[in-house]
Structure formats: C-alpha cells, structure tokens
Amino acid sequence: MELKQSEAEQQELLLQLRETQRKLEERNTQLELINQVGSMLTSELELDKVVQNVTDIATQISKAKFGALFYKKYNEEGEEYTLYALSGARHEDFAHLPVIRHTPILDPTL
C-alpha cells in the first residue's frame, strides 16, 4: 500500500515539476521580450518604429492574436481615437473603419 502511495506522490511531484518548468520557460520568454524593448529604446530614434516594436512585443507577451495602440485626441466633436500601431493584422484592413469616438461602452477596451 505504501509503495502505491509513494508512486502516486512521485507522479504528482513530476507533474508539478513539469508545470513549474513550463511556467519558468514562459517567464524567461517574457523577460527576453521585455529586454528587447529596453535595447530597442536605447538604439531606435524613429518614433513610429519604436511604437510599432513595443506594440508587437506587448502582443507577444500577452499572447494575443492582435494588438493595437490608439492615441486619443480632442476636437470639436469630443474625444476620438486614432489607430497608431497594429500587430497581428495589416493596417490596411482597418483603414476603412470609421473614427472611434469615446463612449462609456468602450471604456474597458480603450
């Protein structure tokens, strides 16, 4: 009986070890991506490239299929959001969409 319990405990420990290794590998990947941002920020001077690279890396870190960065500007009609950088899709695919205006329903997203 004790032998079976010991084998079961070992199997459980092995599963926990594998899960811990997976999480560490994932964390290492995230840290490498964050390090890329730091390196890029010290070497790249063109704002458009910096914003696009940061958007791409943030999309990878979050494991999202798509990432976007909008900037907010104000005009006589109120707040509007303009797509500045897009990751995981072509910018042209979103060019035909109307300007996004601030509404309470979009607060969690924007």
CSV table of C-alpha atoms in Angstrom, one decimal:
chain,number,residue,atom,x,y,z
A,1,MET,CA,0.0,0.0,0.0
A,2,GLU,CA,2.8,2.4,0.9
A,3,LEU,CA,4.6,1.7,-2.4
A,4,LYS,CA,1.5,2.6,-4.4
A,5,GLN,CA,1.1,5.8,-2.4
A,6,SER,CA,4.7,6.7,-2.9
A,7,GLU,CA,4.4,6.1,-6.7
A,8,ALA,CA,1.3,8.3,-6.8
A,9,GLU,CA,3.1,11.0,-4.8
A,10,GLN,CA,6.1,10.8,-7.2
A,11,GLN,CA,3.8,11.1,-10.2
A,12,GLU,CA,2.2,14.2,-8.7
A,13,LEU,CA,5.6,15.8,-7.9
A,14,LEU,CA,6.7,15.1,-11.5
A,15,LEU,CA,3.5,16.8,-12.9
A,16,GLN,CA,4.2,19.8,-10.6
A,17,LEU,CA,7.8,19.9,-11.7
A,18,ARG,CA,6.8,19.9,-15.4
A,19,GLU,CA,4.3,22.7,-14.8
A,20,THR,CA,6.9,24.7,-12.9
A,21,GLN,CA,9.3,24.3,-15.8
A,22,ARG,CA,6.7,25.4,-18.3
A,23,LYS,CA,6.0,28.5,-16.3
A,24,LEU,CA,9.7,29.3,-15.9
A,25,GLU,CA,10.2,28.9,-19.7
A,26,GLU,CA,7.2,31.2,-20.3
A,27,ARG,CA,8.6,33.8,-17.9
A,28,ASN,CA,12.0,33.6,-19.5
A,29,THR,CA,10.4,34.3,-22.9
A,30,GLN,CA,8.6,37.3,-21.5
A,31,LEU,CA,11.7,38.7,-19.9
A,32,GLU,CA,13.6,38.3,-23.1
A,33,LEU,CA,10.9,40.2,-24.9
A,34,ILE,CA,11.0,43.0,-22.3
A,35,ASN,CA,14.8,43.1,-22.7
A,36,GLN,CA,14.3,43.6,-26.4
A,37,VAL,CA,12.1,46.6,-25.7
A,38,GLY,CA,14.9,48.1,-23.5
A,39,SER,CA,17.5,47.5,-26.1
A,40,MET,CA,15.4,48.9,-28.8
A,41,LEU,CA,14.5,52.0,-26.8
A,42,THR,CA,18.2,52.9,-26.5
A,43,SER,CA,19.0,52.3,-30.1
A,44,GLU,CA,16.0,53.4,-32.2
A,45,LEU,CA,15.2,57.1,-32.6
A,46,GLU,CA,12.3,56.9,-35.0
A,47,LEU,CA,9.1,57.1,-33.0
A,48,ASP,CA,6.9,55.1,-35.5
A,49,LYS,CA,9.4,52.2,-35.3
A,50,VAL,CA,9.5,52.3,-31.5
A,51,VAL,CA,5.8,52.3,-31.1
A,52,GLN,CA,5.3,49.5,-33.6
A,53,ASN,CA,8.0,47.4,-31.9
A,54,VAL,CA,6.6,47.9,-28.5
A,55,THR,CA,3.1,47.1,-29.8
A,56,ASP,CA,4.5,43.9,-31.4
A,57,ILE,CA,6.3,42.8,-28.3
A,58,ALA,CA,3.4,43.6,-26.0
A,59,THR,CA,1.1,41.5,-28.2
A,60,GLN,CA,3.6,38.6,-27.9
A,61,ILE,CA,3.9,38.9,-24.2
A,62,SER,CA,0.1,38.9,-23.7
A,63,LYS,CA,-0.2,36.0,-26.2
A,64,ALA,CA,-2.9,38.0,-28.0
A,65,LYS,CA,-3.6,37.3,-31.7
A,66,PHE,CA,-3.8,41.1,-32.3
A,67,GLY,CA,-2.5,44.2,-30.6
A,68,ALA,CA,-3.2,47.8,-31.3
A,69,LEU,CA,-2.2,51.2,-30.0
A,70,PHE,CA,-4.6,54.1,-30.3
A,71,TYR,CA,-3.9,57.6,-29.4
A,72,LYS,CA,-6.6,59.9,-28.1
A,73,LYS,CA,-7.1,63.4,-29.5
A,74,TYR,CA,-9.7,66.0,-28.8
A,75,ASN,CA,-11.6,68.1,-31.3
A,76,GLU,CA,-14.9,70.0,-31.5
A,77,GLU,CA,-16.8,66.7,-31.6
A,78,GLY,CA,-15.1,65.4,-28.4
A,79,GLU,CA,-12.6,62.6,-28.0
A,80,GLU,CA,-11.6,60.4,-30.8
A,81,TYR,CA,-9.1,57.5,-31.0
A,82,THR,CA,-6.8,57.0,-34.0
A,83,LEU,CA,-5.1,53.7,-34.7
A,84,TYR,CA,-1.4,54.3,-34.5
A,85,ALA,CA,0.2,50.8,-34.4
A,86,LEU,CA,-1.3,47.4,-35.2
A,87,SER,CA,0.2,43.9,-34.6
A,88,GLY,CA,-1.1,40.6,-36.0
A,89,ALA,CA,-3.0,42.2,-38.9
A,90,ARG,CA,-2.5,44.5,-41.8
A,91,HIS,CA,-3.1,48.2,-41.1
A,92,GLU,CA,-4.9,48.5,-44.5
A,93,ASP,CA,-7.5,46.0,-43.2
A,94,PHE,CA,-8.6,48.7,-40.7
A,95,ALA,CA,-8.2,51.8,-42.8
A,96,HIS,CA,-11.8,51.8,-44.0
A,97,LEU,CA,-13.2,51.8,-40.4
A,98,PRO,CA,-14.7,55.0,-39.1
A,99,VAL,CA,-13.0,57.0,-36.4
A,100,ILE,CA,-13.6,55.6,-32.9
A,101,ARG,CA,-15.3,58.1,-30.6
A,102,HIS,CA,-15.3,57.9,-26.9
A,103,THR,CA,-18.4,56.2,-25.4
A,104,PRO,CA,-18.8,54.6,-22.0
A,105,ILE,CA,-19.2,51.2,-23.5
A,106,LEU,CA,-15.6,51.4,-24.9
A,107,ASP,CA,-14.0,52.4,-21.5
A,108,PRO,CA,-12.9,48.8,-20.6
A,109,THR,CA,-11.3,48.4,-24.1
A,110,LEU,CA,-9.7,51.7,-24.6
